[in-house]
Tab-separated table of C-alpha atoms in Angstrom:
chain	number	residue	atom	x	y	z
A	28	MET	CA	-16.934	3.167	22.137
A	29	ARG	CA	-20.089	1.136	22.599
A	30	TYR	CA	-21.975	0.414	19.423
A	31	ASN	CA	-25.452	-0.951	18.882
A	32	PRO	CA	-25.994	-4.264	17.091
A	33	VAL	CA	-27.336	-4.569	13.575
A	34	THR	CA	-30.905	-5.727	14.111
A	35	ILE	CA	-33.294	-7.385	11.679
A	36	GLU	CA	-35.070	-4.046	11.382
A	37	ILE	CA	-31.840	-2.295	10.377
A	38	VAL	CA	-31.070	-4.992	7.784
A	39	GLU	CA	-34.528	-4.403	6.298
A	40	GLU	CA	-33.914	-0.666	6.250
A	41	LEU	CA	-30.610	-1.238	4.447
A	42	LYS	CA	-32.433	-3.365	1.884
A	43	GLY	CA	-34.829	-0.509	1.369
A	44	ILE	CA	-31.904	1.774	0.556
A	45	VAL	CA	-29.837	-0.423	-1.786
A	46	GLY	CA	-32.142	-3.321	-2.675
A	47	ALA	CA	-32.331	-6.780	-1.125
A	48	LYS	CA	-29.794	-8.329	-3.508
A	49	ASN	CA	-27.161	-5.848	-2.293
A	50	VAL	CA	-27.448	-6.756	1.386
A	51	PHE	CA	-26.405	-10.051	2.952
A	52	SER	CA	-25.683	-11.269	6.453
A	53	ASP	CA	-25.019	-15.002	6.162
A	54	GLU	CA	-21.561	-15.928	7.453
A	55	GLU	CA	-20.533	-17.954	4.414
A	56	LYS	CA	-20.828	-14.934	2.127
A	57	MET	CA	-19.472	-12.486	4.685
A	58	GLU	CA	-16.308	-14.491	5.421
A	59	ALA	CA	-14.485	-13.007	2.424
A	60	TYR	CA	-15.109	-9.529	3.856
A	61	SER	CA	-13.760	-10.388	7.323
A	62	HIS	CA	-10.078	-10.021	6.459
A	63	ASP	CA	-7.614	-8.452	4.064
A	64	GLU	CA	-4.091	-9.660	3.192
A	65	THR	CA	-2.965	-9.602	6.815
A	66	ASN	CA	-3.147	-12.771	8.910
A	67	ALA	CA	-6.858	-13.609	9.105
A	68	GLU	CA	-6.483	-15.606	12.319
A	69	GLU	CA	-4.767	-12.722	14.066
A	70	TYR	CA	-6.671	-9.741	12.701
A	71	GLY	CA	-9.850	-11.019	11.028
A	72	HIS	CA	-13.308	-10.092	12.293
A	73	MET	CA	-16.745	-10.842	10.875
A	74	PRO	CA	-19.088	-7.975	9.943
A	75	GLU	CA	-22.738	-8.140	10.984
A	76	VAL	CA	-23.971	-7.198	7.533
A	77	VAL	CA	-22.429	-6.429	4.135
A	78	VAL	CA	-23.874	-3.823	1.768
A	79	THR	CA	-22.848	-3.144	-1.825
A	80	PRO	CA	-24.309	0.224	-2.841
A	81	SER	CA	-24.192	1.692	-6.335
A	82	THR	CA	-24.356	5.459	-5.744
A	83	ALA	CA	-23.078	8.144	-3.434
A	84	GLU	CA	-26.667	8.939	-2.507
A	85	GLU	CA	-27.194	5.390	-1.255
A	86	ILE	CA	-23.972	5.563	0.744
A	87	ALA	CA	-25.056	8.861	2.283
A	88	GLN	CA	-28.319	7.298	3.442
A	89	ILE	CA	-26.441	4.343	4.937
A	90	VAL	CA	-24.071	6.649	6.806
A	91	LYS	CA	-26.969	8.692	8.191
A	92	LEU	CA	-28.637	5.474	9.339
A	93	ALA	CA	-25.399	4.374	11.026
A	94	ASN	CA	-25.135	7.714	12.847
A	95	ARG	CA	-28.735	7.540	13.980
A	96	GLU	CA	-28.356	4.000	15.317
A	97	LEU	CA	-24.707	4.314	16.430
A	98	ILE	CA	-23.454	1.459	14.257
A	99	PRO	CA	-19.870	1.349	12.907
A	100	ILE	CA	-19.201	1.380	9.150
A	101	THR	CA	-16.099	-0.125	7.566
A	102	PRO	CA	-15.450	1.010	3.966
A	103	ARG	CA	-13.832	-1.613	1.739
A	104	GLY	CA	-12.254	-1.757	-1.687
A	105	ALA	CA	-10.659	-4.944	-3.012
A	106	GLY	CA	-9.461	-6.089	0.408
A	107	SER	CA	-5.864	-6.249	-0.836
A	108	GLY	CA	-4.502	-4.084	1.994
A	109	LEU	CA	-1.669	-5.100	4.300
A	110	SER	CA	-2.553	-3.263	7.505
A	111	GLY	CA	-6.052	-4.463	8.416
A	112	GLY	CA	-7.568	-1.156	7.338
A	113	ALA	CA	-10.648	-2.753	5.744
A	114	ILE	CA	-11.382	-5.230	8.538
A	115	PRO	CA	-14.625	-4.567	10.496
A	116	ILE	CA	-13.101	-5.050	13.939
A	117	PHE	CA	-16.264	-3.759	15.647
A	118	GLY	CA	-18.610	-5.745	13.395
A	119	GLY	CA	-21.373	-3.442	12.196
A	120	ILE	CA	-21.835	-2.555	8.521
A	121	LEU	CA	-19.220	-3.516	5.958
A	122	LEU	CA	-19.678	-1.182	2.980
A	123	SER	CA	-18.050	-2.404	-0.224
A	124	VAL	CA	-17.694	-0.132	-3.270
A	125	GLU	CA	-17.205	-3.126	-5.592
A	126	LYS	CA	-20.273	-2.258	-7.719
A	127	MET	CA	-19.166	1.346	-8.216
A	128	ASN	CA	-16.645	0.596	-10.948
A	129	LYS	CA	-17.432	2.825	-13.925
A	130	VAL	CA	-15.250	5.321	-15.760
A	131	LEU	CA	-17.375	8.453	-15.913
A	132	ASP	CA	-15.266	10.800	-18.025
A	133	ILE	CA	-12.014	10.777	-19.973
A	134	ASP	CA	-11.019	14.387	-20.568
A	135	TYR	CA	-8.145	14.327	-23.031
A	136	GLY	CA	-8.077	18.118	-23.241
A	137	ASN	CA	-7.230	18.433	-19.564
A	138	MET	CA	-5.485	15.018	-19.393
A	139	MET	CA	-7.758	13.858	-16.583
A	140	LEU	CA	-10.032	10.920	-15.946
A	141	THR	CA	-12.953	10.617	-13.544
A	142	ALA	CA	-13.967	7.204	-12.266
A	143	GLU	CA	-15.880	5.553	-9.465
A	144	THR	CA	-13.596	4.203	-6.798
A	145	GLY	CA	-14.524	0.526	-7.119
A	146	ILE	CA	-12.667	0.296	-10.425
A	147	VAL	CA	-9.642	-2.009	-10.577
A	148	THR	CA	-6.687	0.334	-10.969
A	149	ASN	CA	-5.188	-1.566	-13.890
A	150	GLU	CA	-8.333	-1.055	-15.968
A	151	ILE	CA	-7.652	2.675	-16.092
A	152	ASN	CA	-4.364	2.219	-17.931
A	153	SER	CA	-5.884	-0.381	-20.242
A	154	LEU	CA	-8.456	2.206	-21.375
A	155	ILE	CA	-6.079	5.073	-22.091
A	156	LYS	CA	-2.811	3.532	-23.270
A	157	GLU	CA	-3.859	3.584	-26.933
A	158	ASN	CA	-4.130	7.350	-26.627
A	159	GLY	CA	-0.565	7.632	-25.353
A	160	LEU	CA	-1.474	8.295	-21.713
A	161	PHE	CA	-1.237	6.472	-18.409
A	162	TYR	CA	-2.068	6.851	-14.731
A	163	ALA	CA	1.321	6.916	-13.038
A	164	GLY	CA	0.206	6.795	-9.411
A	165	TYR	CA	-0.525	3.100	-9.220
A	166	PRO	CA	0.995	0.593	-6.764
A	167	MET	CA	2.597	-2.746	-7.635
A	168	SER	CA	-0.631	-4.652	-6.920
A	169	LEU	CA	-2.398	-2.747	-9.698
A	170	GLU	CA	-4.126	-5.838	-11.121
A	171	THR	CA	-6.159	-6.476	-7.964
A	172	CYS	CA	-6.486	-3.244	-6.008
A	173	TYR	CA	-9.230	-0.642	-6.379
A	174	LEU	CA	-8.727	3.064	-6.935
A	175	GLY	CA	-10.586	3.759	-3.673
A	176	GLY	CA	-8.176	1.630	-1.680
A	177	ASN	CA	-5.226	3.355	-3.334
A	178	ILE	CA	-6.630	6.711	-2.240
A	179	ALA	CA	-7.362	5.497	1.293
A	180	GLU	CA	-3.768	4.322	1.747
A	181	ASN	CA	-2.055	6.887	-0.508
A	182	ALA	CA	-0.585	3.812	-2.157
A	183	GLY	CA	2.840	3.857	-3.751
A	184	GLY	CA	4.883	1.344	-5.660
A	185	GLY	CA	7.963	0.665	-7.710
A	186	ARG	CA	7.621	3.743	-9.927
A	187	ALA	CA	7.199	6.226	-7.090
A	188	VAL	CA	10.850	7.317	-7.359
A	189	LYS	CA	10.140	9.190	-10.573
A	190	TYR	CA	6.368	9.525	-10.667
A	191	GLY	CA	5.359	9.792	-7.016
A	192	VAL	CA	2.511	8.127	-5.147
A	193	THR	CA	-1.276	8.224	-5.481
A	194	GLY	CA	-1.781	11.594	-3.801
A	195	ARG	CA	0.151	13.439	-6.505
A	196	TYR	CA	-2.506	12.468	-9.073
A	197	ILE	CA	-5.753	12.973	-7.152
A	198	MET	CA	-7.087	16.284	-8.411
A	199	GLY	CA	-10.681	16.012	-7.208
A	200	MET	CA	-13.053	13.680	-5.413
A	201	GLU	CA	-16.631	13.113	-4.385
A	202	LEU	CA	-16.740	12.248	-0.690
A	203	VAL	CA	-19.465	10.993	1.609
A	204	THR	CA	-18.507	12.417	4.985
A	205	PRO	CA	-18.912	10.548	8.300
A	206	LYS	CA	-22.082	12.600	8.838
A	207	GLY	CA	-23.620	11.496	5.543
A	208	GLU	CA	-23.025	14.673	3.545
A	209	ILE	CA	-21.912	14.494	-0.083
A	210	VAL	CA	-19.158	16.986	-0.878
A	211	ASN	CA	-16.942	17.613	-3.883
A	212	LEU	CA	-13.331	18.492	-3.161
A	213	GLY	CA	-10.879	19.869	-5.702
A	214	GLY	CA	-11.548	19.461	-9.413
A	215	LYS	CA	-9.792	19.679	-12.765
A	216	LEU	CA	-7.410	22.327	-11.519
A	217	SER	CA	-3.633	22.281	-11.626
A	218	LYS	CA	-3.465	24.930	-8.889
A	219	ASP	CA	-5.877	25.640	-6.051
A	220	VAL	CA	-5.164	27.303	-2.697
A	221	THR	CA	-8.768	28.199	-1.910
A	222	GLY	CA	-8.704	27.248	1.738
A	223	TYR	CA	-7.448	23.995	3.222
A	224	ASP	CA	-6.615	21.227	0.758
A	225	LEU	CA	-9.146	18.802	2.185
A	226	LYS	CA	-8.782	16.266	-0.595
A	227	GLN	CA	-5.163	15.691	0.386
A	228	LEU	CA	-6.257	15.266	3.993
A	229	VAL	CA	-8.597	12.504	2.853
A	230	VAL	CA	-5.875	10.827	0.774
A	231	GLY	CA	-4.114	8.411	3.109
A	232	SER	CA	-6.724	8.722	5.874
A	233	GLU	CA	-7.532	4.999	5.580
A	234	GLY	CA	-11.278	5.468	5.299
A	235	THR	CA	-11.534	7.143	8.710
A	236	LEU	CA	-12.672	10.527	7.340
A	237	GLY	CA	-15.282	9.378	4.849
A	238	ILE	CA	-15.896	7.278	1.763
A	239	VAL	CA	-14.533	8.473	-1.579
A	240	THR	CA	-17.046	7.546	-4.262
A	241	LYS	CA	-15.551	9.242	-7.328
A	242	ALA	CA	-12.094	10.559	-8.112
A	243	THR	CA	-10.636	12.765	-10.815
A	244	ILE	CA	-7.067	11.729	-11.521
A	245	ARG	CA	-4.323	13.400	-13.511
A	246	LEU	CA	-2.937	11.498	-16.482
A	247	THR	CA	0.516	11.781	-17.970
A	248	GLY	CA	2.274	10.839	-21.193
A	249	LEU	CA	2.943	7.141	-21.613
A	250	PRO	CA	6.683	6.417	-21.865
A	251	THR	CA	7.496	4.536	-25.055
A	252	ALA	CA	11.004	3.401	-24.215
A	253	LYS	CA	12.562	1.760	-21.192
A	254	SER	CA	15.586	-0.177	-20.088
A	255	ASN	CA	16.273	-2.192	-16.954
A	256	LEU	CA	19.478	-2.925	-15.110
A	257	LEU	CA	20.024	-5.815	-12.723
A	258	VAL	CA	23.025	-4.841	-10.626
A	259	LEU	CA	24.845	-7.319	-8.402
A	260	TYR	CA	26.706	-6.375	-5.219
A	261	LYS	CA	28.741	-8.308	-2.679
A	262	THR	CA	26.787	-6.990	0.310
A	263	PRO	CA	23.473	-5.237	1.005
A	264	LYS	CA	25.395	-2.239	2.299
A	265	ASP	CA	27.306	-1.914	-0.980
A	266	ALA	CA	24.018	-1.905	-2.881
A	267	ILE	CA	22.262	0.522	-0.564
A	268	ASP	CA	25.264	2.878	-0.474
A	269	THR	CA	24.920	3.326	-4.237
A	270	VAL	CA	21.331	4.583	-4.072
A	271	PRO	CA	22.028	8.152	-2.858
A	272	VAL	CA	24.965	8.374	-5.281
A	273	ILE	CA	22.651	7.672	-8.219
A	274	MET	CA	19.952	10.003	-6.942
A	275	ALA	CA	22.452	12.853	-6.549
A	276	LYS	CA	23.564	12.726	-10.191
A	277	GLY	CA	20.361	14.164	-11.630
A	278	THR	CA	19.075	11.272	-13.736
A	279	ILE	CA	16.101	10.014	-11.748
A	280	PRO	CA	15.328	6.362	-12.459
A	281	THR	CA	11.729	5.256	-12.804
A	282	SER	CA	12.328	2.538	-10.233
A	283	MET	CA	15.172	1.510	-7.995
A	284	GLU	CA	14.312	-1.715	-6.183
A	285	PHE	CA	16.530	-3.349	-3.564
A	286	MET	CA	16.598	-7.108	-2.972
A	287	ASP	CA	18.857	-8.931	-0.542
A	288	LYS	CA	20.187	-12.375	-1.425
A	289	LEU	CA	17.635	-14.210	0.711
A	290	SER	CA	14.776	-12.443	-1.091
A	291	VAL	CA	16.143	-13.142	-4.571
A	292	GLN	CA	17.010	-16.751	-3.823
A	293	THR	CA	13.612	-17.501	-2.306
A	294	ALA	CA	11.730	-15.881	-5.202
A	295	CYS	CA	13.886	-17.659	-7.799
A	296	GLU	CA	13.230	-21.032	-6.170
A	297	TYR	CA	9.512	-20.237	-6.048
A	298	LEU	CA	9.457	-19.317	-9.762
A	299	ASN	CA	12.030	-21.911	-10.854
A	300	GLU	CA	14.054	-18.987	-12.146
A	301	SER	CA	17.851	-18.802	-12.467
A	302	LEU	CA	19.127	-15.303	-11.812
A	303	PRO	CA	22.835	-15.228	-10.829
A	304	TYR	CA	22.177	-14.671	-7.115
A	305	GLN	CA	24.851	-17.107	-5.940
A	306	GLN	CA	27.658	-14.604	-6.358
A	307	ALA	CA	25.771	-11.630	-4.921
A	308	GLY	CA	24.770	-10.595	-1.423
A	309	ALA	CA	22.229	-8.110	-2.796
A	310	MET	CA	20.881	-6.651	-6.019
A	311	LEU	CA	19.437	-3.410	-7.314
A	312	LEU	CA	16.782	-3.558	-10.023
A	313	ILE	CA	16.825	-0.201	-11.789
A	314	GLU	CA	14.434	0.948	-14.506
A	315	VAL	CA	14.824	4.001	-16.730
A	316	ASP	CA	12.050	5.169	-19.047
A	317	GLY	CA	11.261	7.992	-21.442
A	318	THR	CA	10.095	8.785	-24.950
A	319	ASN	CA	13.449	8.470	-26.727
A	320	GLN	CA	15.048	5.019	-26.809
A	321	GLU	CA	18.533	6.379	-27.496
A	322	GLN	CA	18.357	8.759	-24.524
A	323	VAL	CA	16.977	6.040	-22.277
A	324	GLU	CA	19.874	3.762	-23.203
A	325	LEU	CA	22.380	6.562	-22.544
A	326	ASP	CA	20.824	7.221	-19.123
A	327	ALA	CA	20.863	3.534	-18.285
A	328	GLU	CA	24.489	3.245	-19.362
A	329	ALA	CA	25.439	6.218	-17.184
A	330	ILE	CA	23.693	4.693	-14.173
A	331	GLY	CA	25.375	1.338	-14.858
A	332	ASP	CA	28.768	3.037	-14.914
A	333	LEU	CA	27.985	4.707	-11.576
A	334	CYS	CA	27.110	1.337	-10.100
A	335	MET	CA	30.381	-0.216	-11.272
A	336	GLU	CA	32.321	2.738	-9.889
A	337	ASN	CA	30.618	2.191	-6.525
A	338	GLY	CA	31.264	-1.464	-5.866
A	339	ALA	CA	28.985	-3.411	-8.206
A	340	ILE	CA	30.164	-6.889	-9.199
A	341	GLU	CA	28.253	-6.928	-12.456
A	342	VAL	CA	25.581	-5.000	-14.352
A	343	TYR	CA	23.138	-6.923	-16.532
A	344	VAL	CA	21.049	-4.989	-19.074
A	345	ALA	CA	17.470	-6.046	-19.829
A	346	ASP	CA	16.382	-4.059	-22.870
A	347	ASN	CA	13.552	-6.222	-24.212
A	348	TYR	CA	10.194	-7.248	-22.794
A	349	THR	CA	11.060	-10.897	-22.155
A	350	THR	CA	14.149	-10.263	-20.050
A	351	GLN	CA	12.538	-7.290	-18.310
A	352	GLU	CA	9.571	-9.422	-17.315
A	353	ARG	CA	11.869	-12.161	-16.017
A	354	ILE	CA	13.673	-9.935	-13.546
A	355	TRP	CA	10.587	-7.959	-12.524
A	356	SER	CA	8.690	-11.193	-11.913
A	357	VAL	CA	11.290	-12.106	-9.297
A	358	ARG	CA	10.786	-8.787	-7.524
A	359	ARG	CA	6.987	-8.963	-7.659
A	360	ASN	CA	6.857	-12.507	-6.285
A	361	ILE	CA	9.117	-12.159	-3.245
A	362	ALA	CA	6.210	-11.788	-0.829
A	363	GLU	CA	4.376	-14.769	-2.324
A	364	ALA	CA	7.530	-16.871	-2.180
A	365	PHE	CA	7.973	-16.276	1.538
A	366	LYS	CA	4.364	-17.238	2.172
A	367	VAL	CA	5.350	-20.699	0.956
A	368	VAL	CA	8.369	-20.764	3.270
A	369	SER	CA	6.279	-19.614	6.214
A	370	PRO	CA	2.680	-18.399	5.937
A	371	ILE	CA	3.137	-16.710	9.306
A	372	GLN	CA	5.058	-13.470	8.926
A	373	SER	CA	4.849	-9.732	9.391
A	374	LEU	CA	5.259	-7.810	6.140
A	375	GLU	CA	6.538	-4.336	7.042
A	376	ASP	CA	7.094	-1.199	4.987
A	377	ILE	CA	9.324	1.058	7.025
A	378	VAL	CA	10.569	4.243	5.400
A	379	VAL	CA	13.733	6.215	6.177
A	380	PRO	CA	15.537	9.127	4.524
A	381	ILE	CA	17.442	7.837	1.496
A	382	ALA	CA	20.829	8.652	3.033
A	383	ALA	CA	19.906	6.612	6.124
A	384	ILE	CA	19.122	3.419	4.219
A	385	PRO	CA	22.592	1.892	4.777
A	386	ASP	CA	22.217	2.366	8.521
A	387	ILE	CA	19.028	0.305	8.825
A	388	ILE	CA	20.569	-2.893	7.397
A	389	PRO	CA	22.747	-3.667	10.465
A	390	GLU	CA	19.677	-3.148	12.679
A	391	LEU	CA	17.765	-5.754	10.683
A	392	ASP	CA	20.670	-8.183	11.078
A	393	ARG	CA	20.797	-7.534	14.814
A	394	ILE	CA	17.064	-8.100	15.327
A	395	SER	CA	17.132	-11.196	13.134
A	396	GLU	CA	19.935	-12.749	15.154
A	397	LYS	CA	18.465	-11.753	18.513
A	398	TYR	CA	15.085	-13.396	17.885
A	399	ASP	CA	16.310	-16.228	15.618
A	400	ILE	CA	14.051	-15.261	12.729
A	401	LYS	CA	14.614	-14.370	9.108
A	402	ILE	CA	14.161	-10.761	8.047
A	403	PRO	CA	14.473	-10.607	4.267
A	404	CYS	CA	14.700	-7.039	3.062
A	405	TYR	CA	13.534	-5.736	-0.292
A	406	GLY	CA	11.574	-2.785	-1.584
A	407	HIS	CA	11.703	0.690	-3.009
A	408	ALA	CA	15.254	1.784	-2.263
A	409	GLY	CA	14.917	4.903	-4.410
A	410	ASP	CA	12.538	6.489	-1.889
A	411	GLY	CA	13.749	4.792	1.289
A	412	ASN	CA	10.709	2.512	1.585
A	413	LEU	CA	11.830	-1.004	2.521
A	414	HIS	CA	9.852	-4.186	3.112
A	415	ALA	CA	11.698	-5.675	6.055
A	416	THR	CA	9.627	-8.811	6.616
A	417	LEU	CA	9.684	-10.745	9.874
A	418	VAL	CA	9.330	-14.426	8.925
A	419	LYS	CA	8.475	-17.001	11.592
A	420	ASN	CA	11.114	-19.652	12.177
A	421	PRO	CA	9.430	-22.994	11.285
A	422	ASN	CA	11.139	-24.533	14.328
A	423	HIS	CA	9.438	-22.096	16.700
A	424	THR	CA	5.995	-22.681	18.148
A	425	LEU	CA	3.143	-20.327	17.336
A	426	GLU	CA	3.078	-19.263	20.981
A	427	HIS	CA	6.749	-18.306	20.773
A	428	TRP	CA	6.065	-16.297	17.603
A	429	HIS	CA	3.270	-14.353	19.275
A	430	GLU	CA	5.648	-13.600	22.141
A	431	ILE	CA	8.559	-12.331	20.070
A	432	GLU	CA	6.767	-10.665	17.141
A	433	PRO	CA	5.719	-7.497	19.024
A	434	LYS	CA	9.153	-7.229	20.634
A	435	ALA	CA	10.945	-7.510	17.304
A	436	LEU	CA	8.541	-5.037	15.685
A	437	ARG	CA	9.023	-2.560	18.496
A	438	GLU	CA	12.795	-2.694	18.047
A	439	LEU	CA	12.460	-2.374	14.271
A	440	TYR	CA	10.182	0.654	14.572
A	441	LEU	CA	12.346	2.376	17.185
A	442	ALA	CA	15.461	1.842	15.060
A	443	THR	CA	13.574	3.355	12.123
A	444	LYS	CA	12.468	6.323	14.224
A	445	GLU	CA	16.027	6.995	15.405
A	446	LEU	CA	17.094	7.277	11.776
A	447	GLY	CA	14.394	9.884	11.101
A	448	GLY	CA	11.992	7.389	9.576
A	449	LYS	CA	8.377	6.312	9.959
A	450	ILE	CA	6.738	2.946	10.556
A	451	SER	CA	4.797	2.873	7.274
A	452	GLY	CA	5.560	4.288	3.865
A	453	GLU	CA	2.676	2.879	1.823
A	454	HIS	CA	0.750	0.057	3.542
A	455	GLY	CA	-0.802	2.221	6.239
A	456	ILE	CA	-1.389	1.869	9.970
A	457	GLY	CA	-4.805	0.206	10.072
A	458	VAL	CA	-5.187	-2.078	13.045
A	459	LYS	CA	-1.867	-3.865	12.568
A	460	ARG	CA	0.412	-0.961	13.552
A	461	LYS	CA	-2.009	1.070	15.628
A	462	GLY	CA	-0.445	0.046	18.931
A	463	TYR	CA	2.915	1.500	17.918
A	464	MET	CA	1.746	4.966	16.910
A	465	LEU	CA	2.260	6.729	20.258
A	466	GLU	CA	5.821	5.428	20.598
A	467	ASN	CA	6.773	6.558	17.133
A	468	MET	CA	5.364	10.049	16.734
A	469	ASP	CA	5.141	13.309	18.621
A	470	PRO	CA	2.147	13.165	20.999
A	471	ALA	CA	1.142	16.659	19.874
A	472	GLU	CA	0.998	15.455	16.256
A	473	LEU	CA	-1.162	12.520	17.282
A	474	ASP	CA	-3.467	14.854	19.210
A	475	LEU	CA	-3.955	16.962	16.066
A	476	MET	CA	-5.002	13.840	14.162
A	477	LYS	CA	-7.456	12.896	16.894
A	478	ALA	CA	-8.911	16.398	16.884
A	479	ILE	CA	-9.557	16.170	13.139
A	480	LYS	CA	-11.192	12.775	13.556
A	481	LYS	CA	-13.468	14.050	16.331
A	482	ALA	CA	-14.500	17.082	14.294
A	483	TRP	CA	-15.295	15.103	11.157
A	484	ASP	CA	-16.742	12.012	12.830
A	485	PRO	CA	-18.237	12.972	16.232
A	486	ASN	CA	-20.001	9.616	16.656
A	487	TYR	CA	-16.831	7.723	15.722
A	488	ILE	CA	-18.655	5.430	13.323
A	489	MET	CA	-16.400	5.683	10.245
A	490	ASN	CA	-13.853	2.846	10.204
A	491	PRO	CA	-13.315	2.991	13.972
A	492	GLY	CA	-10.345	1.360	15.627
A	493	LYS	CA	-7.946	2.159	12.798
A	494	MET	CA	-4.773	4.260	13.026
A	495	PHE	CA	-5.449	5.246	16.658
A	496	ASP	CA	-8.111	5.082	19.347
A	497	LEU	CA	-9.865	8.221	20.547
A	498	ASP	CA	-9.361	9.046	24.228
C-alpha cells in the first residue's frame, strides 16, 4: 500500500479534534511510541504524529480523517507487547488510548464491570477485591498492560489453565471500526447467538479490525485460599510427562508452570535467590486455589503425590504468602534475567497440544545445538504454551545472529506445526512473526482472514502490516 504523509494541515486538523495538548510530532516525545518490548533496533519505527484522544467520538473522527487522506493508524495500549503489534511500521498516526482509563460501571448484580480500555489491568482487581470478586482473565504482566492491549492480543497468563484467557471474560465492547463507525457488540449477557459473535472476532485481532474503546468484562468470585507446589525433576521430559497425568485426574490446578534448569538458575542468580535447582533438570510450579483452605490443601497433596509417583525428586509446599512470592518471583523474572545475560534474543510463545509437550523438548535441544545458542524453555505447561527463547551467544557477532535467527525460528515453528501446534499462544503475530504465517497455516484459512480484513478495512489503514500483508 502507498500511504500519504501526515502534513502540517492534517496535524492542525487532529488538534481541532482532540485539542493541541493531545497531539505531538516532535521526535523526542514520539520515541517512546516507536517500539514495544521487542527489539527496538530490529522492529522499531517512528510515527509521524501521536494523538491521545479521550472519547470514542474523537477516535471516530480521527479514523474518518485517516480514511479520507489515506493515512495509516496504529492503535496502542501500554506498549508492553512482544510481537511488534503496536509499532507504526508505516509511520502515520499513532493513536494511544492512555487517557481513556476510567471505570464506568461496576455491576455487582450481574458480576460485570465496564471500563475504558486504557485502564491498567491490575487496577480492576484492586477496585473489586474488597467485594470478593476479581477479573480472572489477566496476563502475567498485569501491572503494566492495558485492558485494550489484552483484548487485542487475547492475552493469557499463568492462571489460564483454570480460568482461561481474556476472551472468555469479554462480554461486550464499544468498537470504532476501520471506517470510523461506533458500534456496540455483545453486552451483559451470558448467552447470545444473535448472528455472528463479532466481539470474539475482534478479540485477538491485534488492532487490525478496529479500536476497542470500552469493554464489559465478566467478574468471578475471588479465591480465598491457595497453595503452591515447587516440584523438582531430573529432566525436562520427566517434568513435562507429568503434566497430562495431572490434567487427566480431574483436579485442575490454577497454574502449572514449567521451568528448565537454565531458566531457574539464571533467574535465581538475577534475584540472588537460592532455590534448590542444582539437583534438578527442571521444575513445575503448581498452584491450587479455592474458597476452602482444607480442600485446597487436600487437592495440593493429591497433586504432589501424583508428581512423586511420576518421577519427581522432591515436592516443596509453599502455603504462605512469603514462600509463595519467593518461588513465583523466580518464574516472573526469567525473561528479565535473560535480558541481562544477552539483551539480544527472540522470546517465543509456541503452543502445542498438552500431550505433545514432551515431544517438543528434544526439538529445542536439537536446534540449540545446531546453531550454538541457548534456548531456555519455560511457560504455561498446563495449556501447552511454552516460552522457548532463542538467546544470542555472546561469542557470536550480531551479523551471525541475524543470519541464524530466522533459520532457527523457522525450524522451531515447523517442529511446532508438525506436533499440531501454532506459532503463538498469547503474544500474537504482529510484525515479528508475520513472515512465518503462510508456512504455518492452511492457505485457505489465511485467505479467509484476508477477506475479513478487506471487508472491514477496505482502505487498509487500521494497523497495517500486522499479522499478514494483503495481496
